[in-house]
Short mmCIF file of C-alpha atoms in Angstrom, two decimals:
data_model
loop_
_atom_site.label_atom_id
_atom_site.label_comp_id
_atom_site.label_asym_id
_atom_site.label_seq_id
_atom_site.Cartn_x
_atom_site.Cartn_y
_atom_site.Cartn_z
CA MET A 209 0.00 0.00 0.00
CA LYS A 210 0.99 3.51 -0.32
CA MET A 211 2.55 4.33 2.96
CA LYS A 212 2.18 6.68 4.19
CA LEU A 213 -0.88 6.05 5.62
CA LYS A 214 -1.42 8.09 8.66
CA GLN A 215 -0.29 5.90 11.50
CA LYS A 216 -1.86 6.50 14.87
CA PHE A 217 1.56 7.25 16.23
CA GLY A 218 4.18 8.62 13.91
CA ILE A 219 7.08 7.40 15.97
CA LEU A 220 5.49 4.00 15.93
CA ALA A 221 5.20 3.98 12.17
CA CYS A 222 8.77 5.11 11.73
CA ALA A 223 10.20 2.68 14.23
CA MET A 224 8.39 -0.50 13.36
CA ILE A 225 6.78 -0.13 10.00
CA LEU A 226 9.70 1.74 8.51
CA ALA A 227 11.73 -0.90 11.05
CA ALA A 228 -13.92 -5.51 15.62
CA VAL A 229 -21.62 -7.04 18.65
CA PRO A 230 -22.65 -7.47 15.03
CA ALA A 231 -26.27 -7.35 13.90
CA GLY A 232 -27.75 -9.39 11.11
CA CYS A 233 -29.40 -8.36 7.90
CA GLY A 234 -32.10 -9.45 5.55
CA SER A 235 -29.85 -11.85 3.67
CA ALA A 236 -30.46 -15.52 4.30
CA ASN A 237 -26.70 -15.93 4.38
CA SER A 238 -26.00 -13.33 7.01
CA GLY A 239 -27.15 -15.32 9.99
CA GLY A 240 -29.41 -12.66 11.50
CA ALA A 241 -32.54 -10.60 11.08
CA ALA A 242 -32.59 -6.89 10.45
CA THR A 243 -34.01 -4.55 7.86
CA PRO A 244 -35.15 -6.65 4.88
CA ALA A 245 -33.81 -5.78 1.46
CA PRO A 246 -36.06 -3.59 -0.69
CA LYS A 247 -38.00 -5.18 -3.52
CA VAL A 248 -35.72 -3.71 -6.14
CA GLN A 249 -32.83 -5.81 -4.85
CA THR A 250 -34.91 -8.97 -4.81
CA GLU A 251 -35.89 -8.38 -8.42
CA ALA A 252 -32.29 -7.77 -9.45
CA ALA A 253 -31.17 -10.93 -7.72
CA ALA A 254 -33.93 -12.94 -9.37
CA GLN A 255 -32.84 -11.67 -12.77
CA THR A 256 -29.16 -12.34 -12.11
CA GLU A 257 -28.08 -15.97 -11.94
CA THR A 258 -24.49 -15.00 -11.11
CA PRO A 259 -22.91 -11.68 -10.05
CA SER A 260 -21.29 -11.38 -13.47
CA GLN A 261 -24.43 -11.56 -15.61
CA ALA A 262 -25.94 -8.33 -16.95
CA PRO A 263 -29.21 -7.33 -15.24
CA ALA A 264 -32.45 -6.56 -17.01
CA GLN A 265 -32.99 -3.25 -15.19
CA THR A 266 -31.76 0.07 -16.44
CA PRO A 267 -28.96 1.65 -14.38
CA ALA A 268 -31.21 4.49 -13.22
CA ALA A 269 -33.60 1.97 -11.59
CA MET A 270 -30.88 0.08 -9.77
CA PRO A 271 -29.81 0.53 -6.15
CA THR A 272 -26.89 2.85 -5.51
CA LEU A 273 -24.40 1.66 -2.90
CA THR A 274 -22.61 4.33 -0.90
CA TRP A 275 -18.92 3.75 -0.21
CA PHE A 276 -17.04 5.93 2.28
CA MET A 277 -13.26 6.22 2.25
CA PRO A 278 -10.63 8.62 3.62
CA GLY A 279 -8.71 10.88 1.27
CA ASN A 280 -8.39 14.28 -0.27
CA PRO A 281 -11.19 15.99 -2.21
CA GLU A 282 -11.51 14.96 -5.87
CA SER A 283 -13.43 17.56 -7.88
CA ASP A 284 -14.36 15.18 -10.72
CA ILE A 285 -15.44 12.23 -8.59
CA ASP A 286 -18.99 12.36 -9.99
CA SER A 287 -17.82 11.41 -13.47
CA VAL A 288 -15.77 8.54 -12.04
CA ASN A 289 -18.75 7.32 -10.03
CA ALA A 290 -20.78 7.34 -13.24
CA ALA A 291 -18.12 5.44 -15.17
CA ALA A 292 -17.68 2.87 -12.39
CA SER A 293 -21.46 2.49 -12.06
CA ALA A 294 -21.75 1.66 -15.75
CA ILE A 295 -19.52 -1.34 -15.06
CA SER A 296 -21.07 -2.43 -11.77
CA ALA A 297 -24.59 -2.05 -13.18
CA ALA A 298 -23.75 -4.46 -15.96
CA LYS A 299 -22.01 -6.91 -13.66
CA ILE A 300 -24.12 -7.02 -10.46
CA GLY A 301 -27.08 -4.69 -10.97
CA ALA A 302 -26.02 -1.85 -8.70
CA ASN A 303 -24.46 1.59 -8.97
CA ILE A 304 -21.62 2.86 -6.79
CA GLN A 305 -21.16 6.23 -5.14
CA MET A 306 -17.74 6.85 -3.63
CA ASN A 307 -17.68 9.48 -0.90
CA ILE A 308 -14.35 10.85 0.28
CA ILE A 309 -13.94 12.11 3.84
CA ASP A 310 -10.91 14.15 4.86
CA TRP A 311 -8.21 12.04 6.50
CA GLY A 312 -8.35 13.94 9.77
CA SER A 313 -12.14 13.63 10.06
CA TYR A 314 -12.63 10.08 8.85
CA HIS A 315 -12.46 8.27 12.19
CA ASP A 316 -14.92 10.53 13.96
CA GLN A 317 -17.36 10.72 11.05
CA ILE A 318 -17.50 6.97 10.49
CA GLN A 319 -17.77 6.39 14.23
CA MET A 320 -20.71 8.80 14.34
CA LYS A 321 -22.43 7.12 11.40
CA MET A 322 -22.12 3.72 13.07
CA ALA A 323 -23.18 4.95 16.49
CA SER A 324 -26.27 6.66 15.06
CA SER A 325 -27.14 3.69 12.78
CA ALA A 326 -26.98 5.93 9.74
CA ASN A 327 -27.71 4.08 6.52
CA PHE A 328 -24.78 3.41 4.21
CA ASP A 329 -23.31 0.39 2.49
CA LEU A 330 -19.51 0.17 2.32
CA CYS A 331 -16.60 1.79 4.09
CA PHE A 332 -12.85 1.70 4.35
CA ILE A 333 -11.71 0.08 7.60
CA GLY A 334 -8.20 -0.14 9.00
CA PHE A 335 -5.66 2.39 10.13
CA ALA A 336 -8.10 5.29 9.62
CA TYR A 337 -10.83 3.51 11.63
CA PRO A 338 -9.65 0.32 13.37
CA TYR A 339 -11.28 -2.96 12.41
CA GLN A 340 -11.73 -4.18 15.97
CA GLU A 341 -13.24 -0.89 17.08
CA ALA A 342 -15.80 -1.08 14.27
CA VAL A 343 -16.68 -4.68 15.17
CA ASP A 344 -16.83 -3.96 18.89
CA ILE A 345 -19.40 -1.19 18.47
CA GLY A 346 -21.50 -3.35 16.14
CA GLY A 347 -21.02 -1.14 13.10
CA LEU A 348 -20.24 -3.82 10.54
CA LEU A 349 -22.13 -6.68 8.95
CA GLU A 350 -20.83 -10.23 9.34
CA ILE A 351 -20.08 -11.27 5.76
CA GLY A 352 -18.01 -14.41 6.12
CA SER A 353 -21.01 -16.69 5.64
CA MET A 354 -21.99 -14.73 2.51
CA LEU A 355 -18.69 -14.98 0.68
CA PRO A 356 -19.14 -18.41 -0.99
CA LYS A 357 -22.39 -17.25 -2.63
CA ASP A 358 -21.77 -13.55 -3.24
CA ALA A 359 -17.99 -13.37 -3.60
CA PRO A 360 -16.70 -16.72 -4.91
CA ASP A 361 -14.05 -15.11 -7.11
CA LEU A 362 -12.73 -13.09 -4.21
CA LEU A 363 -12.07 -16.23 -2.18
CA LYS A 364 -9.82 -17.44 -4.98
CA GLU A 365 -7.75 -14.21 -4.91
CA ILE A 366 -7.37 -13.36 -1.22
CA PRO A 367 -4.60 -15.30 0.59
CA ASP A 368 -5.75 -17.51 3.43
CA TYR A 369 -3.67 -15.58 5.96
CA CYS A 370 -5.60 -12.40 5.07
CA ILE A 371 -8.93 -14.09 5.72
CA LYS A 372 -7.50 -15.52 8.93
CA ALA A 373 -6.42 -12.06 10.03
CA VAL A 374 -10.01 -10.72 9.84
CA THR A 375 -11.67 -13.79 11.36
CA THR A 376 -12.98 -13.01 14.84
CA ASP A 377 -14.90 -15.24 17.21
CA LYS A 378 -18.02 -13.53 15.83
CA GLY A 379 -17.14 -14.05 12.18
CA VAL A 380 -15.60 -12.10 9.29
CA PHE A 381 -16.50 -8.42 9.01
CA ALA A 382 -14.12 -7.04 6.37
CA ILE A 383 -11.99 -7.99 3.40
CA PRO A 384 -8.33 -6.90 3.36
CA ASN A 385 -7.01 -4.96 0.40
CA VAL A 386 -4.17 -7.23 -0.67
CA GLN A 387 -1.09 -5.16 -1.45
CA ILE A 388 2.22 -4.68 0.32
CA LEU A 389 1.70 -6.31 3.70
CA ALA A 390 5.32 -6.64 4.81
CA PHE A 391 6.97 -3.37 5.67
CA GLY A 392 10.58 -2.37 5.77
CA GLY A 393 11.12 1.25 6.61
CA GLY A 394 13.43 3.91 5.40
CA TYR A 395 13.69 7.32 3.80
CA TYR A 396 13.39 8.76 0.34
CA LEU A 397 15.73 11.53 -0.67
CA ARG A 398 14.94 13.94 -3.51
CA GLY A 399 17.22 12.79 -6.28
CA ASP A 400 18.22 16.17 -7.67
CA LEU A 401 19.27 17.33 -4.22
CA ALA A 402 21.22 14.15 -3.54
CA GLN A 403 23.17 14.79 -6.71
CA LYS A 404 23.63 18.48 -6.00
CA TYR A 405 25.05 17.88 -2.53
CA GLY A 406 26.94 14.69 -3.32
CA VAL A 407 24.95 12.33 -1.14
CA ASN A 408 25.61 8.62 -1.59
CA PRO A 409 22.45 6.79 -0.46
CA ALA A 410 24.37 3.54 0.03
CA ALA A 411 26.53 5.26 2.64
CA ILE A 412 23.61 6.33 4.84
CA LYS A 413 23.48 3.84 7.68
CA THR A 414 22.82 5.95 10.79
CA LEU A 415 21.13 9.20 11.71
CA ALA A 416 24.54 10.81 12.08
CA ASP A 417 25.25 10.01 8.44
CA ILE A 418 22.31 12.07 7.22
CA GLU A 419 22.58 15.12 9.50
CA PRO A 420 25.28 16.89 7.44
CA TYR A 421 23.04 16.70 4.39
CA LEU A 422 20.13 18.12 6.35
CA GLU A 423 22.32 21.00 7.43
CA GLN A 424 23.20 21.67 3.79
CA ILE A 425 19.54 21.70 2.81
CA LYS A 426 18.66 24.03 5.66
CA THR A 427 21.37 26.46 4.58
CA GLY A 428 21.30 26.12 0.81
CA GLU A 429 17.60 25.51 0.15
CA PRO A 430 15.68 28.00 2.31
CA ASP A 431 12.37 27.30 0.55
CA LEU A 432 12.54 23.59 1.40
CA VAL A 433 12.07 21.59 4.58
CA PRO A 434 15.04 19.27 5.21
CA ALA A 435 12.91 16.40 6.50
CA GLU A 436 9.25 15.54 6.73
CA ARG A 437 10.26 13.85 9.98
CA LEU A 438 12.86 11.31 11.03
CA ASN A 439 13.98 9.47 14.07
CA ALA A 440 16.83 7.31 15.26
CA ASP A 441 14.49 4.30 15.27
CA ASN A 442 14.30 4.50 11.48
CA PHE A 443 17.91 3.49 11.26
CA ARG A 444 17.57 0.36 13.38
CA ASP A 445 17.09 -2.87 11.51
CA ASP A 446 15.70 -4.36 14.68
CA LYS A 447 12.53 -6.42 14.51
CA GLY A 448 12.77 -7.38 18.15
CA TYR A 449 9.64 -5.33 18.81
CA HIS A 450 6.64 -4.52 16.72
CA TYR A 451 3.36 -2.95 17.58
CA PHE A 452 -0.28 -3.81 17.46
CA SER A 453 -3.09 -1.39 18.05
CA VAL A 454 -6.60 -1.76 19.42
CA ASN A 455 -8.83 1.29 19.70
CA GLY A 456 -5.78 3.28 18.73
CA SER A 457 -3.78 2.20 21.77
CA ALA A 458 -0.34 1.02 20.79
CA VAL A 459 1.17 -2.02 22.45
CA TYR A 460 4.29 -3.92 21.41
CA ILE A 461 5.32 -7.53 21.36
CA SER A 462 8.83 -8.88 21.49
CA ASP A 463 9.58 -11.53 18.92
CA LYS A 464 12.21 -12.88 21.28
CA ASP A 465 10.03 -13.76 24.26
CA ASN A 466 6.50 -12.84 23.08
CA LYS A 467 6.13 -10.44 25.98
CA VAL A 468 3.97 -7.36 25.55
CA TYR A 469 5.11 -3.85 26.32
CA THR A 470 3.80 -0.33 26.14
CA TYR A 471 5.91 2.15 24.24
CA TYR A 472 7.83 3.77 27.09
CA GLN A 473 8.96 0.34 28.35
CA ILE A 474 10.92 -0.44 25.20
CA PRO A 475 14.67 0.12 25.60
CA GLY A 476 15.71 3.26 23.77
CA ALA A 477 12.23 4.78 23.55
CA GLU A 478 13.05 7.80 25.71
CA GLU A 479 16.33 8.32 23.89
CA SER A 480 14.46 8.22 20.61
CA ALA A 481 12.15 10.95 21.88
CA LYS A 482 15.20 13.02 22.76
CA VAL A 483 16.52 12.62 19.23
CA SER A 484 13.21 13.78 17.83
CA PHE A 485 13.35 16.88 19.99
CA ASP A 486 16.93 17.55 18.95
CA LEU A 487 16.05 17.37 15.26
CA TYR A 488 13.16 19.75 15.72
CA THR A 489 15.26 22.28 17.60
CA LYS A 490 17.89 22.15 14.86
CA GLY A 491 15.26 23.30 12.37
CA PHE A 492 15.13 20.15 10.29
CA TYR A 493 11.31 19.94 10.47
CA ARG A 494 8.74 22.50 9.40
CA SER A 495 8.17 24.92 12.25
CA ASP A 496 4.43 24.16 12.38
CA ILE A 497 4.82 20.38 12.45
CA ALA A 498 2.64 20.19 15.57
CA THR A 499 -0.38 20.95 13.40
CA ASN A 500 0.98 19.78 10.06
CA ILE A 501 2.25 16.22 10.22
CA TYR A 502 2.48 14.57 6.83
CA SER A 503 -0.35 12.05 6.79
CA GLY A 504 0.19 10.17 3.56
CA GLY A 505 -2.86 11.81 2.06
CA GLY A 506 -0.34 14.36 0.89
CA ASP A 507 -0.05 17.79 2.46
CA ASP A 508 0.86 20.78 0.31
CA TYR A 509 4.57 20.53 1.12
CA TYR A 510 4.65 16.89 0.06
CA LYS A 511 2.76 17.49 -3.16
CA ALA A 512 5.11 20.32 -4.06
CA GLY A 513 8.23 18.25 -3.37
CA ARG A 514 9.25 20.63 -0.61
CA TYR A 515 10.48 17.86 1.69
CA ALA A 516 14.06 16.99 0.85
CA LEU A 517 13.67 13.78 2.86
CA ILE A 518 10.47 11.84 3.51
CA ALA A 519 9.89 8.82 5.72
CA THR A 520 7.95 6.00 4.14
CA THR A 521 7.84 2.25 3.84
CA PHE A 522 9.61 0.38 1.12
CA LYS A 523 7.78 -1.58 -1.53
CA PRO A 524 8.54 -2.38 -5.14
CA GLY A 525 7.64 0.52 -7.41
CA VAL A 526 7.01 3.08 -4.67
CA GLU A 527 9.41 5.55 -6.27
CA SER A 528 7.02 5.98 -9.20
CA GLU A 529 4.13 6.63 -6.82
CA ILE A 530 6.11 9.35 -5.07
CA LYS A 531 7.08 10.92 -8.37
CA THR A 532 3.43 10.90 -9.45
CA ASP A 533 2.53 12.68 -6.21
CA THR A 534 5.37 15.18 -6.11
CA GLY A 535 6.78 15.51 -9.61
CA TYR A 536 10.28 14.60 -8.36
CA ASP A 537 12.44 11.54 -8.47
CA TYR A 538 13.23 10.28 -4.98
CA THR A 539 15.99 7.85 -4.09
CA TYR A 540 15.57 5.16 -1.43
CA LEU A 541 18.07 5.59 1.38
CA PHE A 542 17.92 2.71 3.81
CA ASN A 543 16.27 -0.69 4.02
CA GLN A 544 15.01 -2.61 7.01
CA THR A 545 14.07 -6.27 7.10
CA PRO A 546 10.43 -6.51 5.98
CA LEU A 547 8.04 -7.51 8.76
CA MET A 548 4.43 -8.62 8.44
CA GLY A 549 2.87 -7.54 11.70
CA HIS A 550 -0.29 -9.17 12.99
CA THR A 551 -2.27 -6.07 12.08
CA SER A 552 -0.79 -5.69 8.59
CA PRO A 553 -3.62 -7.40 6.68
CA ILE A 554 -6.28 -5.44 8.59
CA GLU A 555 -4.79 -1.97 8.18
CA THR A 556 -6.51 -1.47 4.81
CA CYS A 557 -9.85 -3.23 4.32
CA ASN A 558 -13.32 -2.68 2.93
CA ALA A 559 -16.37 -3.65 4.96
CA VAL A 560 -20.18 -3.67 4.75
CA SER A 561 -22.18 -1.48 7.09
CA ARG A 562 -24.62 -3.20 9.43
CA THR A 563 -27.27 -0.75 8.21
CA THR A 564 -27.04 -1.56 4.52
CA LYS A 565 -30.35 -2.21 2.79
CA TYR A 566 -28.59 -4.30 0.17
CA PRO A 567 -26.39 -6.86 1.98
CA ASP A 568 -26.01 -9.28 -0.92
CA LEU A 569 -25.25 -6.52 -3.42
CA ALA A 570 -22.78 -4.93 -1.01
CA VAL A 571 -20.80 -8.18 -0.75
CA GLN A 572 -20.99 -8.59 -4.51
CA MET A 573 -19.62 -5.06 -4.85
CA ILE A 574 -16.64 -5.97 -2.65
CA ASN A 575 -16.14 -9.01 -4.84
CA LEU A 576 -16.17 -6.74 -7.90
CA ILE A 577 -13.73 -4.29 -6.36
CA ASN A 578 -11.24 -7.08 -5.75
CA THR A 579 -11.63 -9.18 -8.88
CA ASP A 580 -12.79 -7.03 -11.81
CA LYS A 581 -9.85 -5.12 -13.27
CA ASP A 582 -11.96 -2.67 -15.28
CA PHE A 583 -14.06 -1.66 -12.29
CA TYR A 584 -11.09 -1.57 -9.93
CA ASN A 585 -8.89 0.55 -12.15
CA THR A 586 -11.76 2.94 -12.81
CA VAL A 587 -12.24 3.67 -9.10
CA CYS A 588 -8.47 3.83 -8.66
CA PHE A 589 -7.49 6.01 -11.60
CA GLY A 590 -10.63 7.40 -13.21
CA ILE A 591 -11.37 7.66 -16.92
CA LYS A 592 -8.90 6.91 -19.70
CA ASP A 593 -7.59 10.01 -21.50
CA LYS A 594 -9.36 12.24 -18.98
CA HIS A 595 -7.60 11.33 -15.76
CA TYR A 596 -4.81 9.12 -17.06
CA THR A 597 -3.25 8.01 -20.33
CA PHE A 598 -1.51 4.82 -21.39
CA VAL A 599 2.18 5.26 -22.13
CA ASP A 600 2.50 1.66 -23.28
CA ALA A 601 0.52 -1.55 -23.00
CA ASN A 602 1.22 -1.98 -19.29
CA HIS A 603 1.83 1.51 -17.88
CA ILE A 604 -0.21 4.64 -17.34
CA SER A 605 0.62 8.26 -16.64
CA ILE A 606 -1.59 10.30 -14.32
CA ILE A 607 -2.86 13.56 -15.85
CA PRO A 608 -2.11 16.34 -13.35
CA ASN A 609 -4.98 18.59 -12.20
CA SER A 610 -7.53 16.41 -13.99
CA GLY A 611 -9.96 16.45 -11.07
CA TYR A 612 -9.34 12.83 -10.09
CA THR A 613 -5.84 11.87 -8.97
CA PRO A 614 -6.12 9.81 -5.75
CA ASN A 615 -3.05 7.70 -6.61
CA ALA A 616 -4.12 5.29 -3.87
CA SER A 617 -4.91 1.91 -5.41
CA TRP A 618 -3.92 0.32 -2.08
CA LYS A 619 -6.98 2.01 -0.56
CA MET A 620 -9.48 0.56 -3.01
CA GLY A 621 -8.94 -3.20 -3.15
CA TYR A 622 -6.72 -5.95 -4.58
CA GLN A 623 -3.78 -3.87 -5.72
CA PHE A 624 -2.21 -6.53 -7.88
CA ASN A 625 -4.95 -5.80 -10.41
CA ALA A 626 -3.87 -2.17 -10.66
CA PHE A 627 -2.35 -0.51 -13.69
CA LEU A 628 1.38 0.03 -13.37
CA LEU A 629 2.51 3.62 -13.14
CA GLN A 630 5.05 4.96 -15.56
CA GLY A 631 8.47 3.94 -14.28
CA GLN A 632 7.31 0.89 -12.34
CA GLY A 633 8.81 -2.39 -13.45
CA ASP A 634 6.69 -4.97 -15.21
CA ASP A 635 7.41 -7.32 -12.32
CA THR A 636 6.37 -4.87 -9.57
CA TRP A 637 3.39 -6.89 -8.39
CA GLU A 638 5.25 -10.18 -8.59
CA LYS A 639 8.06 -8.71 -6.51
CA THR A 640 5.53 -7.41 -4.01
CA LYS A 641 3.97 -10.84 -3.64
CA GLN A 642 7.41 -12.33 -3.09
CA LEU A 643 8.22 -9.69 -0.49
CA ASN A 644 5.04 -10.58 1.40
CA ASP A 645 5.76 -14.29 1.19
CA ASN A 646 9.38 -14.00 2.28
CA SER A 647 8.89 -11.46 5.08
CA VAL A 648 9.39 -12.06 8.78
CA LYS A 649 5.92 -12.92 10.09
CA SER A 650 4.61 -11.81 13.45
CA PRO A 651 4.32 -14.70 15.90
CA ILE A 652 0.75 -13.60 16.59
CA LEU A 653 -0.38 -13.24 12.97
CA GLY A 654 -4.03 -14.30 13.03
CA ILE A 655 -4.81 -13.36 16.63
CA PHE A 656 -7.90 -11.27 17.35
CA PHE A 657 -8.07 -9.78 20.82
CA ASN A 658 -11.12 -9.73 23.06
CA THR A 659 -11.19 -6.28 24.63
CA ASP A 660 -14.56 -6.52 26.40
CA ASP A 661 -12.97 -6.24 29.86
CA ILE A 662 -10.52 -3.45 29.05
CA ARG A 663 -12.49 -1.06 26.85
CA THR A 664 -12.58 1.65 29.51
CA GLU A 665 -8.83 1.43 29.97
CA LEU A 666 -8.20 1.46 26.22
CA THR A 667 -10.23 4.62 25.85
CA GLN A 668 -8.29 6.29 28.65
CA ILE A 669 -4.96 5.10 27.25
CA ASP A 670 -5.87 6.38 23.81
CA LYS A 671 -6.30 9.87 25.26
CA VAL A 672 -2.92 9.69 26.98
CA GLN A 673 -1.18 8.46 23.85
CA LYS A 674 -2.63 11.32 21.84
CA GLU A 675 -1.47 13.80 24.45
CA TYR A 676 2.10 12.58 24.58
CA LEU A 677 3.05 10.42 21.61
CA ASP A 678 1.04 12.25 18.97
CA ALA A 679 1.73 15.74 20.26
CA TYR A 680 5.31 15.45 21.49
CA VAL A 681 7.21 12.32 20.46
CA ASN A 682 5.93 12.36 16.91
CA THR A 683 6.66 16.03 16.39
CA GLY A 684 9.71 16.65 18.55
CA VAL A 685 8.29 19.96 19.73
CA LYS A 686 8.90 19.32 23.44
CA ASP A 687 11.85 18.08 25.45
CA PRO A 688 11.01 14.65 26.90
CA ALA A 689 12.72 15.73 30.10
CA GLU A 690 9.65 17.89 30.66
CA TYR A 691 7.00 15.19 30.12
CA TRP A 692 8.39 11.65 30.13
CA GLU A 693 7.81 10.80 33.79
CA GLN A 694 4.33 12.34 33.71
CA TYR A 695 3.59 10.38 30.56
CA LYS A 696 4.44 7.12 32.36
CA ALA A 697 2.39 8.14 35.42
CA ASP A 698 -0.63 9.00 33.29
CA MET A 699 -0.38 5.69 31.47
CA GLN A 700 -0.34 3.88 34.80
CA GLN A 701 -3.38 5.79 35.99
CA ALA A 702 -5.17 5.01 32.70
CA GLY A 703 -4.77 1.28 33.36
CA ILE A 704 -1.92 0.18 31.14
CA ASP A 705 -0.94 -2.66 33.48
CA LYS A 706 -4.41 -4.21 33.20
CA VAL A 707 -4.30 -3.89 29.43
CA LEU A 708 -0.86 -5.47 29.14
CA GLN A 709 -1.94 -8.35 31.39
CA ALA A 710 -5.06 -8.98 29.29
CA TYR A 711 -3.07 -8.98 26.07
CA GLN A 712 -0.36 -11.20 27.52
CA GLN A 713 -2.87 -13.82 28.65
CA GLN A 714 -4.47 -13.93 25.22
CA ILE A 715 -1.13 -14.09 23.41
CA ASP A 716 0.07 -16.91 25.64
CA ALA A 717 -3.18 -18.81 25.01
CA PHE A 718 -2.95 -18.18 21.27
CA LEU A 719 0.63 -19.36 21.03
CA GLY A 720 -0.17 -22.37 23.18
CA LYS A 721 -2.69 -23.50 20.55
CA LYS A 722 -0.23 -23.28 17.67
#
């Protein structure tokens, strides 16, 4: 996927990535009873022997499924919705309406829709709104029992470990967007600046190695920001710890002894916070980073190529994505051993709302998103010769300022069906699959935590993490000497010990069954 997704904790993303009561529906397959599907859906289903057969209805008479996702505004999204609907109408008898919610507002808006039982059909679930949180509040429809009938092609495409990752004791409530699932972190350096200042990417092994370059940028390129952000953790190829997150509360597991930790308990965490503060005080970050942290949706500085150095995860072909976003060639600086964390497959998913009036069609739409290349590439890239052009048989070029340039195929569905961007190798998707297969796997890949007894503590911990990690560690704007001990005390008061104990018991039980 295109990382950078906005991680709940920036330091967490840099260090380790760069280092879920359901209600039923009217479907006979859903295992429950809720609002029955309207007559129009029943008629469409009766006229459609399989999801791929063309319906007898006209598109205007068909149901329209609403699909919410995080992102930046796209002024020409209506034309893309129309083009995608022409395909979905012919294939499953339903139209699609994508609705984009600003990255910063997505969590709260989707949470509000679920809490108020607002009617909608599909939504993006993952890092922007955690899977387990959505399941815990009863916002999603259980779709696992519907997949054999309504999404048979999807089951052939999605790896078993992805389905396992979303399987809870209550069922399956989302489908992972298969893409890069094993992350090795590092930095990307603007190529023209690397050449200008004589930087050898292969020689960058530690934070100290890159600081002289940042000083040169600060002095010689006053209109640029030396670094989007960086931290000493980004230069550790240490997979001894990796994080998992429930309700936004970060906890870590050691691969060595499978013991769980909270962030401040990890050796070197406080020192890392000191490094972040040092970098900020040296002027290597934008001065307003406290309110402008690059989120992966692409802030104005990123889009304009004003960051000389950006932190992101490595994946085959990512350089072309960055160039499409920024207009500049960026060079990869440093590689970490790829890790597939236990949350990796559930960080980017699509799910069906519990309130949908069209459960069967909604699952069929997810099947279409993940298996039909024409539909998928339309929602990803828009309309040929309006939003993108083909540069050869296998590659496209995004048309700038066309009104639809999300450049986020990882957000939509099965990315290995995506067009290749100009500059990406023909073997990009094959290499990505190999990277996933050969990555270091989390020892708890496939676990799904029961948080019924610690929800209050998780909510309190989430508030503390936002106050300290989000506001200070991630930005470097405050000396940890002024807040570190209070941070630990507040975490204790919020109930971190109870949370760690609950997680440890479940991890031990999970590993004991393997």
